[in-house]
XYZ file of N, CA and C in Angstrom:
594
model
N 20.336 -4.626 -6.872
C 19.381 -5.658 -6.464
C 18.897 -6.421 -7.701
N 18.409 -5.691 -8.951
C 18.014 -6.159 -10.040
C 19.027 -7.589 -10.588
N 20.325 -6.868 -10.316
C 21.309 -7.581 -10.957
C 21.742 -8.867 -10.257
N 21.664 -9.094 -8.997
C 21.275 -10.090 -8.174
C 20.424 -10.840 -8.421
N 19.174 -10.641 -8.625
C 18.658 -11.361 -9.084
C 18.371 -11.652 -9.921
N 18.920 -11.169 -11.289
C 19.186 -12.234 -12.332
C 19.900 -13.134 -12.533
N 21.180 -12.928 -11.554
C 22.229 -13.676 -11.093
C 21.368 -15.322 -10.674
N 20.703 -15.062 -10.104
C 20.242 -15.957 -9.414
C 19.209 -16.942 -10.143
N 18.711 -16.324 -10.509
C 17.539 -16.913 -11.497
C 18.624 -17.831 -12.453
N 19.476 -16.902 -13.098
C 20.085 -17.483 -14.210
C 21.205 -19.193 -13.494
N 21.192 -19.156 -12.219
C 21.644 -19.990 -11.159
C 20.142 -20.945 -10.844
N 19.324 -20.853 -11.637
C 18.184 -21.477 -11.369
C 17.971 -21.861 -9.925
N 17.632 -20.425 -9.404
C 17.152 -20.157 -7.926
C 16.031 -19.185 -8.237
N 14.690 -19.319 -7.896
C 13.888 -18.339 -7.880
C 13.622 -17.222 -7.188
N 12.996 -16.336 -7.579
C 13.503 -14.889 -6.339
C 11.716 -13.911 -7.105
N 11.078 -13.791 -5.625
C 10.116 -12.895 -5.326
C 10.133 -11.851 -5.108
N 9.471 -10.637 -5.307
C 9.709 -9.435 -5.033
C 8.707 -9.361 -4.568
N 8.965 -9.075 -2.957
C 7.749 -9.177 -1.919
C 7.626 -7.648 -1.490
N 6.410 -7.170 -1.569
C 5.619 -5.779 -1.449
C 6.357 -4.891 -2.219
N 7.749 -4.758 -2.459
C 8.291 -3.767 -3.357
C 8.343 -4.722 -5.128
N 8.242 -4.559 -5.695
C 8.247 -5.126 -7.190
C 9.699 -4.544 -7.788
N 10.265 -5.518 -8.369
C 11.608 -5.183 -9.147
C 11.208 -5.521 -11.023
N 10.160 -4.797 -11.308
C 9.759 -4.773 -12.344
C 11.069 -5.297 -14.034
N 11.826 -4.802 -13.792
C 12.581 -4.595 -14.622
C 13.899 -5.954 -14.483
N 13.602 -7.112 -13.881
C 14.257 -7.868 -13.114
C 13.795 -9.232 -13.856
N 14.624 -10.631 -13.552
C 14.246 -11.439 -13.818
C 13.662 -12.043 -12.540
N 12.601 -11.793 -11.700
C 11.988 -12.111 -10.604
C 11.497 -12.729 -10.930
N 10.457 -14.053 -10.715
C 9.623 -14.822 -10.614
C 8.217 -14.346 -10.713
N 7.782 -13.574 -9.761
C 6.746 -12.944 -9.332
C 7.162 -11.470 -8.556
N 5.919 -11.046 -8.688
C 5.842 -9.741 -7.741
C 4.951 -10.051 -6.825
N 4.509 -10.252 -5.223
C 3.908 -10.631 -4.400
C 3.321 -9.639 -3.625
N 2.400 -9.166 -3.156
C 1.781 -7.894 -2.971
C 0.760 -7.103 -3.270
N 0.745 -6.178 -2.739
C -0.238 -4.912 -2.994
C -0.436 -4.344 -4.539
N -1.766 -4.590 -5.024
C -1.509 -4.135 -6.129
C -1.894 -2.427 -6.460
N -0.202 -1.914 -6.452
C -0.326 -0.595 -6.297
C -1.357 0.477 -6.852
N -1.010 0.459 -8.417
C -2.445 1.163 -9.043
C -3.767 0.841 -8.471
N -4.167 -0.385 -8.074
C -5.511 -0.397 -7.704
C -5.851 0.260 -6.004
N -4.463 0.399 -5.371
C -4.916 0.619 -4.022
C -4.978 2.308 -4.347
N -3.802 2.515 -5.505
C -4.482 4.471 -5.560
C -5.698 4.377 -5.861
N -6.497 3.955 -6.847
C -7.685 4.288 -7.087
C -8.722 3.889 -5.534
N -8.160 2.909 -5.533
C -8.857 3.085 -3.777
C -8.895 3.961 -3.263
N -8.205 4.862 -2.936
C -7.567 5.908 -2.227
C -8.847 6.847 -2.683
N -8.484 6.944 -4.044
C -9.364 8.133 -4.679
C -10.394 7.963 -4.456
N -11.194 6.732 -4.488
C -12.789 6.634 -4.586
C -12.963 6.741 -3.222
N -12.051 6.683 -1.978
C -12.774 6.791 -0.656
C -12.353 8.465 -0.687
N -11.910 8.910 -1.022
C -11.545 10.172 -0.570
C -12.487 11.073 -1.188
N -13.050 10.495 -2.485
C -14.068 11.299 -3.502
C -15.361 11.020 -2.745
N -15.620 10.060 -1.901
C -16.724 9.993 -1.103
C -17.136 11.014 0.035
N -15.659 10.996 0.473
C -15.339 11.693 1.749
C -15.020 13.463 1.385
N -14.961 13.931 0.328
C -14.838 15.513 -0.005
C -15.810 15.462 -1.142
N -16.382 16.339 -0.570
C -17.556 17.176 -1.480
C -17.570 17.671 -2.100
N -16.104 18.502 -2.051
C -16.192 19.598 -2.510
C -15.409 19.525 -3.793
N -16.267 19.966 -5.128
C -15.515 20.056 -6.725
C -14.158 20.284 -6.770
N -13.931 21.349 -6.105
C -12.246 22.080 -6.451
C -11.361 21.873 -5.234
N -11.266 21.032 -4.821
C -10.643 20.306 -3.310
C -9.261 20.392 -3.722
N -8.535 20.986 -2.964
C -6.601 21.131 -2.538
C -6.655 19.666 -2.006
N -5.695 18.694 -2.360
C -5.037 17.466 -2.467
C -3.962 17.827 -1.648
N -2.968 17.391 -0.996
C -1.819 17.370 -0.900
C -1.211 15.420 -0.785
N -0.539 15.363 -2.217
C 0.102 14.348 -1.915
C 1.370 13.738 -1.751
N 1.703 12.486 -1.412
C 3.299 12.526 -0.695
C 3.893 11.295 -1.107
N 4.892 11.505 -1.869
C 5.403 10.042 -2.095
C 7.244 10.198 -1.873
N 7.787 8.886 -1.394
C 8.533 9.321 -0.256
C 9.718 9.540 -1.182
N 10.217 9.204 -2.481
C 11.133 8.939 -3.461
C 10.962 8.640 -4.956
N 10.960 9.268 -5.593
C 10.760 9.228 -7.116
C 11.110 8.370 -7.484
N 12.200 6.978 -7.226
C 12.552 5.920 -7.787
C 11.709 5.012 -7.375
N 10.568 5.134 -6.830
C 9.949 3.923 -5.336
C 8.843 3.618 -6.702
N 8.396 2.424 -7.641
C 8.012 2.406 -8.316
C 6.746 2.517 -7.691
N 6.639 1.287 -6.609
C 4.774 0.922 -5.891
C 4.270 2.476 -5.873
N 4.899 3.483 -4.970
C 4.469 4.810 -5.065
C 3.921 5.369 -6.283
N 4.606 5.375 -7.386
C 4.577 5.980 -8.299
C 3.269 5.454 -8.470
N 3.098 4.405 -8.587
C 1.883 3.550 -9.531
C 0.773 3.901 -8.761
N 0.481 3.997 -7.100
C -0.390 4.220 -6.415
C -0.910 5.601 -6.998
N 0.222 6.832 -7.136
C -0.464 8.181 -7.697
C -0.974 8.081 -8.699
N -0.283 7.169 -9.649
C -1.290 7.098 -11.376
C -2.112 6.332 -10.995
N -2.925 5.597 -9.777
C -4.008 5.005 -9.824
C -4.599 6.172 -8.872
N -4.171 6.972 -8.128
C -4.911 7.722 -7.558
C -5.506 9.602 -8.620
N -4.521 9.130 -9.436
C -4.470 10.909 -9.763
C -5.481 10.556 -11.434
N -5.402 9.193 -11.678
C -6.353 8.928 -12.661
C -7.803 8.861 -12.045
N -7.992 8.602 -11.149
C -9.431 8.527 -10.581
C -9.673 10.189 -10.366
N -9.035 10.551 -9.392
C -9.180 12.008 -8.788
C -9.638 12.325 -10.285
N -8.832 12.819 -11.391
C -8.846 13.740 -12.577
C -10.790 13.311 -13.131
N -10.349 11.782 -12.950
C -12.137 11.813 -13.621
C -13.247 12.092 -12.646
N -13.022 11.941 -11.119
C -14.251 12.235 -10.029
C -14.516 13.932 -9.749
N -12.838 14.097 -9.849
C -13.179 16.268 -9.186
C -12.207 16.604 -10.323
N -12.420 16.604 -11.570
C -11.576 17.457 -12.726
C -11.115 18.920 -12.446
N -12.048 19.581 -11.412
C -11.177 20.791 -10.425
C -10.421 20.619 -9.207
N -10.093 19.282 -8.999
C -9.058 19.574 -8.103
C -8.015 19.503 -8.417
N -7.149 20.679 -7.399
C -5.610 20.565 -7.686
C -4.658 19.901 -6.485
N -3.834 19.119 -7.177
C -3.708 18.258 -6.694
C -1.406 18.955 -6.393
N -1.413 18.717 -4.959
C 0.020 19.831 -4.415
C 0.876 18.098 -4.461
N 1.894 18.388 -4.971
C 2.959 17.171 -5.020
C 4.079 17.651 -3.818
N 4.192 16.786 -3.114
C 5.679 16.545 -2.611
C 5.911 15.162 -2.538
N 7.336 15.182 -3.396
C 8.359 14.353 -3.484
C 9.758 14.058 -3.430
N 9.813 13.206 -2.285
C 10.909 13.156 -1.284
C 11.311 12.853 -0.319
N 12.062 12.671 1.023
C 12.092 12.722 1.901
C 12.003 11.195 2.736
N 12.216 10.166 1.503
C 12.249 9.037 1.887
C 11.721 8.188 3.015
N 10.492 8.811 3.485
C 10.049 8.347 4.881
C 10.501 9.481 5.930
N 11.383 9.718 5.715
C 12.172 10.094 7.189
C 11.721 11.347 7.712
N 11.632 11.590 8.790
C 10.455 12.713 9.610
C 11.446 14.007 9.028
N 12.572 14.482 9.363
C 12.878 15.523 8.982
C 13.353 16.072 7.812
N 13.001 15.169 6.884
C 13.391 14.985 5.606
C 11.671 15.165 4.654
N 11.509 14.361 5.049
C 9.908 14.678 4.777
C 9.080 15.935 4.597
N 9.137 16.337 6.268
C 8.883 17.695 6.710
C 9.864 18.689 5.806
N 10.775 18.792 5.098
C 11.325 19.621 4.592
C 10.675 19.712 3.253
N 10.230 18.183 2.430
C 9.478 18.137 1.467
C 8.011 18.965 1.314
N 7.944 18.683 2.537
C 5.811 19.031 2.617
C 5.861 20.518 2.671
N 6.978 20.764 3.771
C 7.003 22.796 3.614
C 7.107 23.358 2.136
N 8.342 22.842 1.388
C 8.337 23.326 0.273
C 6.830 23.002 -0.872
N 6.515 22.205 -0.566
C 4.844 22.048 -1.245
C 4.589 22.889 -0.685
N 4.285 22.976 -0.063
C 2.878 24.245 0.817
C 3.202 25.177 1.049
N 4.423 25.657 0.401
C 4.391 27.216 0.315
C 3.287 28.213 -0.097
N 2.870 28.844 0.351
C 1.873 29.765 -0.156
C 0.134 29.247 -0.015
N 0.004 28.296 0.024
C -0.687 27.350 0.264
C -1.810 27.807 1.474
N -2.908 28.115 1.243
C -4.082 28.589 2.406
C -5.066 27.976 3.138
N -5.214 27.005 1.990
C -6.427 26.048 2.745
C -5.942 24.473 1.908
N -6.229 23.367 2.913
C -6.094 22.532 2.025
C -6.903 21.139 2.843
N -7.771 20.254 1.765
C -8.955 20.092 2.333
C -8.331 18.098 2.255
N -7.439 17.953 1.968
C -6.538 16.390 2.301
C -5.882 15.902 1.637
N -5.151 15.142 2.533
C -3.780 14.191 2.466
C -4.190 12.951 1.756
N -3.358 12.575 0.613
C -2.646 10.948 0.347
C -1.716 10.966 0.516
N -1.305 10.194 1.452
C 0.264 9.717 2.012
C 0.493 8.712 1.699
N 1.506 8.287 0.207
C 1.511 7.315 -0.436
C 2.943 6.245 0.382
N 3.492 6.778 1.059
C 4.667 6.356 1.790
C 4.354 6.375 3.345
N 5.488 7.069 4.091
C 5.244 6.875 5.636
C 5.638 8.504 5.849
N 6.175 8.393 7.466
C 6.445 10.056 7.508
C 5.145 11.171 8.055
N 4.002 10.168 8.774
C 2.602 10.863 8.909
C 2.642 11.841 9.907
N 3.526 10.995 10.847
C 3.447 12.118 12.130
C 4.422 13.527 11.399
N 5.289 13.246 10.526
C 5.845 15.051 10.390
C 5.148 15.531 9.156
N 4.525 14.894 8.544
C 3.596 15.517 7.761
C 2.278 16.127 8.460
N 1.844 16.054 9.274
C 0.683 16.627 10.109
C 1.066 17.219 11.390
N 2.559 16.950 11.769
C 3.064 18.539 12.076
C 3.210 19.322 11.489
N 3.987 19.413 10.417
C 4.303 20.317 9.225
C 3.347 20.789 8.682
N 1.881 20.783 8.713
C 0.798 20.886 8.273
C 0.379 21.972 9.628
N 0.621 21.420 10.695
C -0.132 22.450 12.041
C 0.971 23.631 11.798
N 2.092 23.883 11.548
C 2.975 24.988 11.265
C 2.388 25.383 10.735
N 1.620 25.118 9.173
C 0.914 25.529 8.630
C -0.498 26.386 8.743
N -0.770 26.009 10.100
C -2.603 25.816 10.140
C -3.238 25.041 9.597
N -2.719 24.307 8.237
C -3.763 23.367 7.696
C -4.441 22.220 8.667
N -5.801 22.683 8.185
C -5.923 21.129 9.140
C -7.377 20.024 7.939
N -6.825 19.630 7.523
C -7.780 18.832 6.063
C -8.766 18.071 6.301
N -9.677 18.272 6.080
C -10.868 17.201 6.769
C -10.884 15.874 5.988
N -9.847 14.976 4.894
C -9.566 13.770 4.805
C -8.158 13.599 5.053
N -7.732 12.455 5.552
C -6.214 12.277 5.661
C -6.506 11.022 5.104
N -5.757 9.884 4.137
C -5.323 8.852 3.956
C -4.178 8.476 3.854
N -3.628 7.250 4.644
C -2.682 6.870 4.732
C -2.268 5.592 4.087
N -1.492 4.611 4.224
C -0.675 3.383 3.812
C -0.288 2.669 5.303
N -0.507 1.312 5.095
C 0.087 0.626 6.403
C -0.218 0.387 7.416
N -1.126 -0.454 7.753
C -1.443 -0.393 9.518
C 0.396 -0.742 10.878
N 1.245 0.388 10.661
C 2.207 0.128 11.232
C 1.767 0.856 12.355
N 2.755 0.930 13.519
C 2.478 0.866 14.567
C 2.109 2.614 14.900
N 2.495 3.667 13.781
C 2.856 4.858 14.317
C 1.105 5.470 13.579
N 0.532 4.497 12.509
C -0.397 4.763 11.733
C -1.635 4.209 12.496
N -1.732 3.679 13.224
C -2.545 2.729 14.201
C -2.744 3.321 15.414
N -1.749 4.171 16.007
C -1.934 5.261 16.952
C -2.770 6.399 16.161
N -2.339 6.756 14.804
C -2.892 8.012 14.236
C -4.424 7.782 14.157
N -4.770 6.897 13.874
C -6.135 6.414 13.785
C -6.560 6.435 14.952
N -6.005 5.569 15.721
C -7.017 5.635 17.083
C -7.344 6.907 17.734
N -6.572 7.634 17.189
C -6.478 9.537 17.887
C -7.009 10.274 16.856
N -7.679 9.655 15.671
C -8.454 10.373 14.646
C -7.634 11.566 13.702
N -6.432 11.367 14.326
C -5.665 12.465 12.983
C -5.615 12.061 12.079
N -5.753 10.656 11.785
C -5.539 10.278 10.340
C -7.420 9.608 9.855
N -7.744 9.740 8.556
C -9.038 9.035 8.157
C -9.043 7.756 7.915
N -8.425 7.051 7.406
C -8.076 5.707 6.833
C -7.026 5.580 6.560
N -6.538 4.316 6.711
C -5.500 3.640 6.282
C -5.889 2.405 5.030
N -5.224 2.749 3.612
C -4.782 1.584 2.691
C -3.927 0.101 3.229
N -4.354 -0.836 3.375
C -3.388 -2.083 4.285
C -4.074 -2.712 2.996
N -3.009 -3.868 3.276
C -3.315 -5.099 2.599
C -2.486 -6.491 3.869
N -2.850 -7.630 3.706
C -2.810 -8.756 4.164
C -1.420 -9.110 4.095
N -0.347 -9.316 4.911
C 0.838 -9.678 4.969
C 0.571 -11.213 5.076
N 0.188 -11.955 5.790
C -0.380 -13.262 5.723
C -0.759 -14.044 4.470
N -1.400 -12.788 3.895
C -1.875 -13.605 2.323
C -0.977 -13.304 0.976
N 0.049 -12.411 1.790
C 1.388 -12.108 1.020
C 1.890 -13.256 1.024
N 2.319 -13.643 2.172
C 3.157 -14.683 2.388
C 2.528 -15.979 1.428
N 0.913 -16.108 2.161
C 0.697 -17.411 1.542
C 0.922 -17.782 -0.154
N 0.648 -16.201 -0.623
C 0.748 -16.389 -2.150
C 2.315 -16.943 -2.434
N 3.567 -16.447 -1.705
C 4.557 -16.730 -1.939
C 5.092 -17.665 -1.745
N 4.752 -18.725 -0.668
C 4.545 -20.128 -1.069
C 4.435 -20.649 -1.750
N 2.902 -20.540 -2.170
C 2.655 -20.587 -3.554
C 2.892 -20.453 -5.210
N 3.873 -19.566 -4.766
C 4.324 -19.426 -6.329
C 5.406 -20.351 -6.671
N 6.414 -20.245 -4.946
C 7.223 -21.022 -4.965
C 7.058 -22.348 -5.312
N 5.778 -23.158 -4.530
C 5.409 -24.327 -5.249
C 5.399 -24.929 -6.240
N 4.651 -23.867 -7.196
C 4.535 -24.218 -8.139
C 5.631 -23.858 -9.096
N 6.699 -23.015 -8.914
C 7.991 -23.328 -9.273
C 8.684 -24.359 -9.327
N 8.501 -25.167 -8.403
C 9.421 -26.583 -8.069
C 8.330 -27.596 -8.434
N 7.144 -27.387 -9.405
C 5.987 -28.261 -9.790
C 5.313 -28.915 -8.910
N 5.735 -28.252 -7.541
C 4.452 -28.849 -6.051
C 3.002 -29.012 -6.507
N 2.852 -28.507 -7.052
C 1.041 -27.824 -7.506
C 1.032 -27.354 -9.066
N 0.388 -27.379 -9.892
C -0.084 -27.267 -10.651
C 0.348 -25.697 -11.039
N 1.087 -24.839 -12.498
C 1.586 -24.070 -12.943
C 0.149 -23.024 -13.103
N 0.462 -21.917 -12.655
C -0.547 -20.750 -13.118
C 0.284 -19.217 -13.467
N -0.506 -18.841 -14.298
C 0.097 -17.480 -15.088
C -0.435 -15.984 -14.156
N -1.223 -16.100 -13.183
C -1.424 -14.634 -13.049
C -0.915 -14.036 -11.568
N -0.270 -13.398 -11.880
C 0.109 -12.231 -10.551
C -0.736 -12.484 -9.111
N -0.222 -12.471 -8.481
C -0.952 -13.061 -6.925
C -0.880 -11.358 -6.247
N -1.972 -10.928 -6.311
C -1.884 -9.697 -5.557
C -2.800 -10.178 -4.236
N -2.407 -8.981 -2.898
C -3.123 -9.035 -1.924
C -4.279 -8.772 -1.451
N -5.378 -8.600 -0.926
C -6.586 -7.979 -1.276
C -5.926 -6.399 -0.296
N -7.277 -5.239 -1.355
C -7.106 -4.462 -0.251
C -7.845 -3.856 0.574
């Protein structure tokens, strides 16, 4: 993909990297969620929402190459470390979204595992992560999620999940207009990253 679009660029065609970022790319822009800040989001609602100093974490990111992920945990696991410096925080990584793939990830985290007081679900995969969790017995009094998609929007309305991280697809778009514009000198040239609110 990277290589595509340098292809292209160098074809003086511009190219966005919309909600996923191709950091390492000759892209134009990155258009989107700005990942690190929505982890620390994460953290400061979740540090509101657990009380408790030495709180079991369990978090989930769906693929080690998925950069947005990555960046969401170093914005989430930098907050966590300075709000509850005793919590430990259970990694699973893997499973690319996919329910039974996932669920194979989260078991191997939670091996041994007795109590655990909530979820960041930095990817998708909610419904087999909170099965895989009732195998468990766990049942965490925060869950946070990513995405108001259609399977996360049921979870909410049925209270298994606490919140959902979203950002504005609309104001995705509009920024990307926008950049485009001002690529082709429609509007007036600006230097800073168009992130979404979150």
């Amino acid at each position: 993909v990277r290589k595509l679009i340098d292809e292209l660029k160098d074809n003086d065609i511009p190219v966005l990297a919309f909600v996923t970022d191709q950091p390492a790319s000759k892209r134009l822009a990155y258009v989107g969620i700005d990942n690190f800040q929505a982890g620390k989001t994460a953290a400061c609602l979740m540090d509101k929402l657990l009380f408790k100093p030495d709180a079991q974490i369990l978090t989930t990111i769906r693929r080690s190459n998925f950069s947005g992920e990555d960046q969401r945990f170093a914005g989430f696991k930098t907050t966590i470390d300075n709000s509850k410096p005793l919590a430990k925080l259970i990694i699973a990584k893997g499973g690319d979204g996919l329910p039974a793939h996932t669920s194979d990830e989260v078991k191997n985290a939670l091996s041994g595992v007795k109590h655990l007081d909530a979820v960041y679900s930095m990817g998708g995969g909610n419904e087999a992560i909170l099965k895989t969790m009732k195998e468990f017995k766990l049942k965490p009094k925060v869950y946070i999620a990513h995405d108001l998609d259609e399977e996360n929007i049921d979870l909410l309305r049925n209270e298994k999940i606490t919140a959902v991280i979203h950002h504005d697809i609309r104001q995705d778009l509009q920024n990307a207009f926008t950049q485009i514009a001002a690529y082709h000198k429609l509007i007036p040239p600006f230097q800073n990253q168009m992130h979404s609110d979150i």
